[in-house]
CSV table of C-alpha atoms in Angstrom, one decimal:
chain,number,residue,atom,x,y,z
P,1,MET,CA,0.0,0.0,0.0
P,2,ASN,CA,1.5,3.3,-1.1
P,3,PHE,CA,0.9,6.5,0.9
P,4,LYS,CA,3.9,8.4,-0.4
P,5,ARG,CA,1.6,11.3,-1.6
P,6,PRO,CA,0.0,12.6,1.6
P,7,SER,CA,-2.0,15.2,-0.1
P,8,LYS,CA,-3.7,12.7,-2.4
P,9,THR,CA,-4.3,10.4,0.6
P,10,LEU,CA,-5.8,13.2,2.5
P,11,ILE,CA,-8.1,14.0,-0.3
P,12,ALA,CA,-9.1,10.4,-0.8
P,13,LEU,CA,-10.0,10.1,2.9
P,14,GLY,CA,-11.2,13.6,3.6
P,15,VAL,CA,-13.6,14.2,0.7
P,16,PRO,CA,-15.8,11.2,1.6
P,17,VAL,CA,-16.1,12.4,5.2
P,18,ILE,CA,-17.1,15.9,4.0
P,19,TYR,CA,-19.6,14.4,1.6
P,20,ALA,CA,-21.1,12.3,4.3
P,21,LEU,CA,-21.5,15.1,6.8
P,22,THR,CA,-23.0,17.4,4.2
P,23,LEU,CA,-25.5,14.7,3.1
P,24,THR,CA,-26.5,14.0,6.7
P,25,THR,CA,-27.0,17.7,7.4
P,26,ILE,CA,-29.2,18.2,4.3
P,27,PHE,CA,-31.2,15.0,4.8
P,28,GLY,CA,-31.7,15.9,8.5
P,29,LEU,CA,-33.4,19.2,7.7
P,30,HIS,CA,-37.0,19.2,9.1
P,31,SER,CA,-38.2,21.4,6.2
P,32,TRP,CA,-37.2,18.8,3.7
P,33,THR,CA,-38.6,15.7,5.4
P,34,ASP,CA,-41.3,15.3,2.7
P,35,ILE,CA,-38.7,14.5,0.0
P,36,LEU,CA,-35.4,13.7,1.9
P,37,SER,CA,-35.2,11.3,4.8
P,38,VAL,CA,-32.3,9.9,6.8
P,39,MET,CA,-34.5,6.8,7.5
P,40,SER,CA,-34.6,5.7,3.9
P,41,ILE,CA,-32.8,3.1,1.8
P,42,SER,CA,-31.7,5.9,-0.5
P,43,PHE,CA,-29.7,7.4,2.3
P,44,LEU,CA,-28.6,4.3,4.3
P,45,PHE,CA,-27.3,2.5,1.2
P,46,CYS,CA,-26.1,5.3,-1.0
P,47,LEU,CA,-24.2,7.3,1.6
P,48,PRO,CA,-21.7,4.6,2.6
P,49,ALA,CA,-21.6,3.4,-1.0
P,50,VAL,CA,-20.6,6.8,-2.2
P,51,ILE,CA,-18.0,7.0,0.7
P,52,GLY,CA,-16.5,3.8,-0.6
P,53,ALA,CA,-16.5,4.9,-4.3
P,54,PHE,CA,-15.0,8.3,-3.5
P,55,THR,CA,-12.3,6.9,-1.3
P,56,VAL,CA,-11.1,4.3,-3.9
P,57,TYR,CA,-11.6,6.5,-7.0
P,58,LEU,CA,-9.5,9.3,-5.5
P,59,SER,CA,-6.7,7.0,-4.4
P,60,ASN,CA,-3.6,6.4,-6.4
P,61,GLU,CA,-3.7,3.6,-9.0
P,62,GLN,CA,-1.0,1.5,-7.3
P,63,ASN,CA,-3.2,1.1,-4.2
P,64,VAL,CA,-6.4,0.7,-6.2
P,65,ALA,CA,-4.9,-2.4,-8.0
P,66,SER,CA,-5.3,-4.3,-4.7
P,67,LEU,CA,-8.7,-5.9,-4.1
P,68,PRO,CA,-8.4,-5.8,-0.3
P,69,TYR,CA,-7.6,-2.1,-0.6
P,70,ARG,CA,-10.9,-1.5,-2.5
P,71,ILE,CA,-12.8,-3.5,0.1
P,72,PHE,CA,-11.4,-2.2,3.4
P,73,ILE,CA,-10.0,1.3,2.8
P,74,PRO,CA,-13.5,2.8,2.7
P,75,TRP,CA,-13.9,1.8,6.3
P,76,ILE,CA,-11.4,4.5,7.4
P,77,PRO,CA,-13.5,7.5,6.3
P,78,LEU,CA,-16.6,5.7,7.3
P,79,PHE,CA,-15.4,5.2,10.9
P,80,SER,CA,-14.2,8.8,10.9
P,81,PHE,CA,-17.7,9.9,10.0
P,82,VAL,CA,-19.1,7.7,12.8
P,83,VAL,CA,-16.8,9.2,15.4
P,84,ILE,CA,-17.6,12.8,14.3
P,85,THR,CA,-21.4,12.2,14.5
P,86,LEU,CA,-21.1,10.6,17.9
P,87,PHE,CA,-18.9,13.4,19.2
P,88,PHE,CA,-21.3,16.1,18.1
P,89,GLN,CA,-24.3,14.0,19.0
P,90,ILE,CA,-25.6,14.0,15.5
P,91,GLU,CA,-26.4,10.3,15.8
P,92,GLY,CA,-26.6,8.0,18.8
P,93,TRP,CA,-24.5,5.0,19.8
P,94,ALA,CA,-27.4,2.6,19.6
P,95,CYS,CA,-28.3,3.6,16.0
P,96,TRP,CA,-24.7,3.2,14.9
P,97,VAL,CA,-24.3,-0.2,16.5
P,98,MET,CA,-27.3,-1.5,14.6
P,99,ILE,CA,-26.6,0.1,11.2
P,100,LEU,CA,-22.8,-0.1,11.1
P,101,PRO,CA,-22.6,-3.7,9.6
P,102,PHE,CA,-24.9,-2.6,6.8
P,103,PHE,CA,-22.8,0.6,6.3
P,104,MET,CA,-19.6,-1.4,6.2
P,105,ALA,CA,-20.9,-3.7,3.5
P,106,SER,CA,-22.3,-0.9,1.4
P,107,ALA,CA,-19.0,1.1,1.7
P,108,SER,CA,-17.1,-2.0,0.5
P,109,LEU,CA,-19.4,-2.3,-2.5
P,110,GLY,CA,-18.9,1.3,-3.3
P,111,GLY,CA,-15.1,0.8,-3.0
P,112,LEU,CA,-15.4,-2.0,-5.6
P,113,LEU,CA,-17.3,0.3,-7.9
P,114,GLY,CA,-14.8,3.0,-7.4
P,115,GLY,CA,-12.0,0.6,-8.2
P,116,TYR,CA,-13.7,-0.6,-11.4
P,117,LEU,CA,-14.2,3.0,-12.6
P,118,LYS,CA,-10.6,3.9,-11.7
P,119,ALA,CA,-9.2,1.0,-13.7
P,120,ARG,CA,-11.2,1.9,-16.9
P,121,HIS,CA,-9.1,5.1,-17.5
P,122,ASN,CA,-12.1,6.9,-19.0
P,123,ARG,CA,-12.4,10.6,-18.6
P,124,ARG,CA,-16.2,10.2,-18.3
P,125,ASN,CA,-15.7,8.3,-15.1
P,126,HIS,CA,-15.5,11.7,-13.3
P,127,ILE,CA,-19.0,12.3,-14.4
P,128,HIS,CA,-20.1,8.8,-13.4
P,129,VAL,CA,-18.8,9.3,-9.9
P,130,PHE,CA,-20.4,12.7,-9.6
P,131,VAL,CA,-23.8,11.3,-10.8
P,132,PHE,CA,-23.4,8.4,-8.3
P,133,ALA,CA,-22.9,11.0,-5.5
P,134,LEU,CA,-26.2,12.6,-6.5
P,135,LEU,CA,-28.2,9.4,-6.3
P,136,PRO,CA,-29.5,9.9,-2.8
P,137,PHE,CA,-31.1,13.2,-3.9
P,138,LEU,CA,-32.6,11.5,-7.0
P,139,LEU,CA,-33.9,8.4,-5.3
P,140,SER,CA,-35.1,9.7,-1.9
P,141,PRO,CA,-38.0,11.7,-3.3
P,142,ILE,CA,-39.2,8.7,-5.3
P,143,GLU,CA,-38.9,6.5,-2.2
P,144,ASN,CA,-40.9,9.0,-0.1
P,145,MET,CA,-43.6,9.1,-2.8
P,146,ILE,CA,-43.9,5.3,-2.6
P,147,GLY,CA,-44.2,5.4,1.2
P,148,THR,CA,-43.3,3.0,3.9
P,149,ILE,CA,-44.7,-0.5,4.3
P,150,PRO,CA,-45.6,-1.0,8.0
P,151,GLY,CA,-45.1,-4.5,9.4
P,152,THR,CA,-46.0,-6.3,12.6
P,153,TYR,CA,-43.6,-8.8,14.1
P,154,ARG,CA,-43.5,-11.1,17.1
P,155,ALA,CA,-40.8,-11.7,19.7
P,156,ASN,CA,-41.0,-15.0,21.6
P,157,THR,CA,-39.2,-16.0,24.8
P,158,THR,CA,-39.7,-18.8,27.4
P,159,ILE,CA,-38.1,-20.0,30.6
P,160,ASP,CA,-38.6,-23.0,32.8
P,161,ILE,CA,-39.3,-22.3,36.5
P,162,ALA,CA,-39.3,-24.8,39.4
P,163,ALA,CA,-41.9,-23.2,41.7
P,164,PRO,CA,-45.7,-23.3,42.4
P,165,ASP,CA,-47.9,-21.6,39.8
P,166,SER,CA,-49.3,-19.2,42.4
P,167,VAL,CA,-45.8,-17.9,43.3
P,168,ILE,CA,-44.7,-17.6,39.7
P,169,TRP,CA,-47.9,-15.7,38.9
P,170,ARG,CA,-47.4,-13.3,41.8
P,171,HIS,CA,-44.1,-12.3,40.4
P,172,VAL,CA,-45.6,-11.9,36.9
P,173,THR,CA,-48.3,-9.5,37.9
P,174,ARG,CA,-46.2,-7.6,40.4
P,175,VAL,CA,-42.6,-7.0,39.6
P,176,SER,CA,-41.1,-5.2,42.6
P,177,GLU,CA,-38.0,-3.0,42.6
P,178,ILE,CA,-35.3,-4.5,40.4
P,179,PRO,CA,-31.8,-3.6,41.6
P,180,GLU,CA,-29.1,-2.9,39.0
P,181,ASN,CA,-27.2,-6.1,39.9
P,182,GLU,CA,-30.3,-8.2,39.1
P,183,ASP,CA,-30.5,-6.7,35.5
P,184,LYS,CA,-29.1,-9.2,33.0
P,185,GLY,CA,-30.1,-7.6,29.8
P,186,TRP,CA,-26.7,-7.5,28.1
P,187,LEU,CA,-27.8,-6.3,24.6
P,188,THR,CA,-30.0,-3.4,25.8
P,189,ARG,CA,-27.3,-2.5,28.4
P,190,SER,CA,-24.7,-2.4,25.6
P,191,LEU,CA,-26.9,-0.2,23.5
P,192,GLY,CA,-27.5,2.2,26.4
P,193,PHE,CA,-31.2,1.5,26.6
P,194,PRO,CA,-33.1,2.1,29.9
P,195,ARG,CA,-33.4,-0.9,32.2
P,196,PRO,CA,-36.6,-2.1,33.9
P,197,VAL,CA,-37.2,-0.9,37.5
P,198,ARG,CA,-40.7,-2.1,38.5
P,199,ALA,CA,-44.2,-2.9,37.3
P,200,GLU,CA,-47.2,-3.7,39.5
P,201,LEU,CA,-50.9,-4.3,38.5
P,202,ASN,CA,-53.5,-2.3,40.3
P,203,PHE,CA,-55.7,-5.4,40.4
P,204,GLU,CA,-55.9,-8.8,38.6
P,205,GLY,CA,-58.4,-9.0,35.8
P,206,PRO,CA,-59.5,-7.5,32.4
P,207,GLY,CA,-59.2,-3.7,32.5
P,208,ALA,CA,-56.4,-3.7,35.1
P,209,SER,CA,-53.5,-1.3,34.4
P,210,ARG,CA,-50.0,-0.9,35.5
P,211,GLU,CA,-47.0,1.3,34.7
P,212,ALA,CA,-43.8,-0.5,33.7
P,213,ILE,CA,-41.2,1.9,34.9
P,214,PHE,CA,-37.8,1.9,33.3
P,215,THR,CA,-34.8,4.1,34.1
P,216,ASN,CA,-34.3,7.5,32.4
P,217,GLY,CA,-38.0,8.4,32.4
P,218,LEU,CA,-39.2,5.6,30.1
P,219,ILE,CA,-42.7,4.4,31.1
P,220,PHE,CA,-44.9,1.8,29.4
P,221,HIS,CA,-48.6,2.2,30.1
P,222,GLU,CA,-50.1,-1.3,30.1
P,223,THR,CA,-53.8,-2.3,30.1
P,224,VAL,CA,-54.9,-5.9,30.6
P,225,LEU,CA,-57.1,-7.1,27.7
P,226,LYS,CA,-57.5,-10.8,28.6
P,227,TYR,CA,-56.9,-12.4,31.9
P,228,ALA,CA,-57.1,-16.1,33.1
P,229,HIS,CA,-55.8,-16.5,36.6
P,230,LEU,CA,-52.6,-18.5,36.8
P,231,GLN,CA,-52.8,-19.2,33.1
P,232,LYS,CA,-52.7,-16.2,30.7
P,233,MET,CA,-52.5,-12.4,30.7
P,234,VAL,CA,-52.7,-10.3,27.5
P,235,PHE,CA,-52.0,-6.6,27.8
P,236,SER,CA,-51.7,-3.6,25.5
P,237,ILE,CA,-48.5,-1.5,25.7
P,238,LYS,CA,-48.3,2.2,25.1
P,239,ALA,CA,-45.3,4.5,25.4
P,240,ASN,CA,-46.0,8.1,24.8
P,241,PRO,CA,-42.9,9.5,23.0
P,242,TYR,CA,-43.6,13.0,24.4
P,243,GLU,CA,-43.2,11.7,27.9
P,244,ILE,CA,-39.7,10.2,27.1
P,245,PRO,CA,-36.8,12.7,27.8
P,246,SER,CA,-34.9,13.4,24.6
P,247,THR,CA,-31.7,12.1,26.2
P,248,THR,CA,-33.2,8.7,27.0
P,249,MET,CA,-33.3,7.1,23.5
P,250,ASP,CA,-32.1,8.0,20.0
P,251,LYS,CA,-34.7,9.8,18.1
P,252,HIS,CA,-34.8,7.2,15.3
P,253,ILE,CA,-35.6,4.3,17.7
P,254,VAL,CA,-37.9,6.0,20.2
P,255,ILE,CA,-40.6,3.6,21.3
P,256,GLY,CA,-44.0,4.9,20.2
P,257,GLY,CA,-42.3,7.2,17.7
P,258,ALA,CA,-42.6,7.3,13.9
P,259,TYR,CA,-40.6,4.1,13.2
P,260,PHE,CA,-41.0,1.7,16.1
P,261,ASP,CA,-43.8,0.8,18.5
P,262,VAL,CA,-44.7,-2.0,20.9
P,263,LEU,CA,-48.3,-3.1,20.6
P,264,THR,CA,-49.1,-6.0,23.0
P,265,GLY,CA,-47.5,-8.4,25.4
P,266,THR,CA,-48.7,-11.9,26.6
P,267,TYR,CA,-47.7,-14.1,29.5
P,268,GLU,CA,-48.7,-17.7,29.4
P,269,LEU,CA,-48.0,-20.3,32.1
P,270,GLU,CA,-47.6,-23.9,30.9
P,271,LYS,CA,-47.5,-26.8,33.4
P,272,LEU,CA,-44.7,-29.3,32.9
P,273,GLY,CA,-45.0,-31.3,36.1
P,274,GLN,CA,-45.3,-31.0,39.8
P,275,ASN,CA,-44.2,-27.5,40.7
P,276,ARG,CA,-42.5,-27.2,37.3
P,277,TYR,CA,-43.8,-24.7,34.8
P,278,ARG,CA,-42.8,-23.0,31.5
P,279,LEU,CA,-43.4,-19.3,31.4
P,280,HIS,CA,-44.0,-17.8,28.0
P,281,LEU,CA,-43.6,-14.1,27.3
P,282,TYR,CA,-44.1,-12.8,23.8
P,283,SER,CA,-44.8,-9.4,22.3
P,284,HIS,CA,-46.0,-7.9,19.1
P,285,PHE,CA,-44.3,-4.8,17.8
P,286,LYS,CA,-44.7,-2.6,14.7
P,287,LEU,CA,-42.0,-1.2,12.4
P,288,ASN,CA,-42.7,1.6,9.9
P,289,THR,CA,-39.6,1.8,7.6
P,290,ASN,CA,-38.5,1.0,4.1
P,291,PHE,CA,-36.0,-1.5,5.4
P,292,ASN,CA,-38.0,-3.6,7.8
P,293,PHE,CA,-36.2,-6.7,6.5
P,294,TYR,CA,-33.1,-5.4,8.4
P,295,ALA,CA,-34.7,-3.4,11.2
P,296,SER,CA,-36.9,-6.4,12.2
P,297,TRP,CA,-33.8,-8.5,13.1
P,298,TRP,CA,-32.5,-5.9,15.5
P,299,ALA,CA,-36.0,-5.0,16.9
P,300,ARG,CA,-36.7,-8.7,17.6
P,301,TRP,CA,-33.3,-9.2,19.3
P,302,ILE,CA,-33.8,-6.1,21.5
P,303,MET,CA,-37.4,-7.2,22.5
P,304,GLN,CA,-36.2,-10.7,23.2
P,305,ASP,CA,-33.3,-9.4,25.4
P,306,ILE,CA,-35.8,-7.2,27.4
P,307,GLN,CA,-38.2,-10.2,27.8
P,308,ASN,CA,-35.5,-12.7,28.7
P,309,ASN,CA,-34.3,-10.3,31.3
P,310,ILE,CA,-37.7,-10.1,32.9
P,311,LEU,CA,-38.2,-13.8,32.7
P,312,GLN,CA,-34.9,-14.5,34.5
P,313,ILE,CA,-35.9,-12.0,37.2
P,314,VAL,CA,-39.3,-13.9,37.7
P,315,LYS,CA,-37.5,-17.2,37.7
P,316,ARG,CA,-34.9,-16.2,40.3
P,317,ARG,CA,-37.4,-14.6,42.6
P,318,ALA,CA,-40.0,-17.4,42.3
P,319,GLU,CA,-37.5,-20.2,42.9
P,320,LYS,CA,-35.7,-18.4,45.7
P,321,GLY,CA,-38.9,-17.5,47.5
P,322,ALA,CA,-40.6,-20.9,47.0
P,323,PRO,CA,-38.5,-24.0,47.4
P,324,LEU,CA,-40.0,-27.2,46.1
P,325,VAL,CA,-42.0,-29.3,48.6
P,326,ASN,CA,-41.6,-33.1,47.9
């Protein structure tokens, strides 16, 4: 790899970062949300692809001849862009963790395209690269005209508990204060999401309500829709995005916001044997993006992490408070 011309290297690595920051600023303007959107395939695919194409196309030919260079060098300006947006709080940590694998793949594809154009030695390639850089502005209005396709998804979790059903059910309906050392939600903790604190029903039966309190001001308002004592509880879930402090969650993944919402949750208690039960907890959530195929993976993992955390708390408390009687 030849970096003997620092000015050319600086251009190859700096121009893509400037382009990315400019595009992010323009697409983030509230006055243009009807035609340009950060939460679009046009932005999320084209931006890193253009970063990759610019980086490789502006590099010297000796470096571009290397296939690994075309694939991996675009990651340098990409990571620089990520660091800048995090430092100035343009984007949040959680959003970057989720979208970065997609960005890295797109940047590498753009690098391959830039290498292909560089190798052709055609003067018109400058025009091709310029047009490619304008693609987000051309495609995003079309994408916004087509609109998003909302989708509803389900996250399933289960856990086996060795305790009487009455004890398990008591911990299902009334989750008392959860100390931080009892929280085992590794994914949500890594993403900086709020952790559960407590949730207690005002009574047991249809129409009952409770507030599931999380840290940092996040509150889920739950209303029981169906109730079968010691068997099943179905409840609606509502999070008012206006109640959630702006520092609690990234604006693109706010629960109850424009792109992501949790609809219902269900507890089911299945008997396996004497004082042995399987507790099911599943939820339905809605996504409203043009890339639900990707967002649904992350949303399901996050919901399953939250649910598994709650199930483990119920298991530990039920088994500790109710030893088996032979």
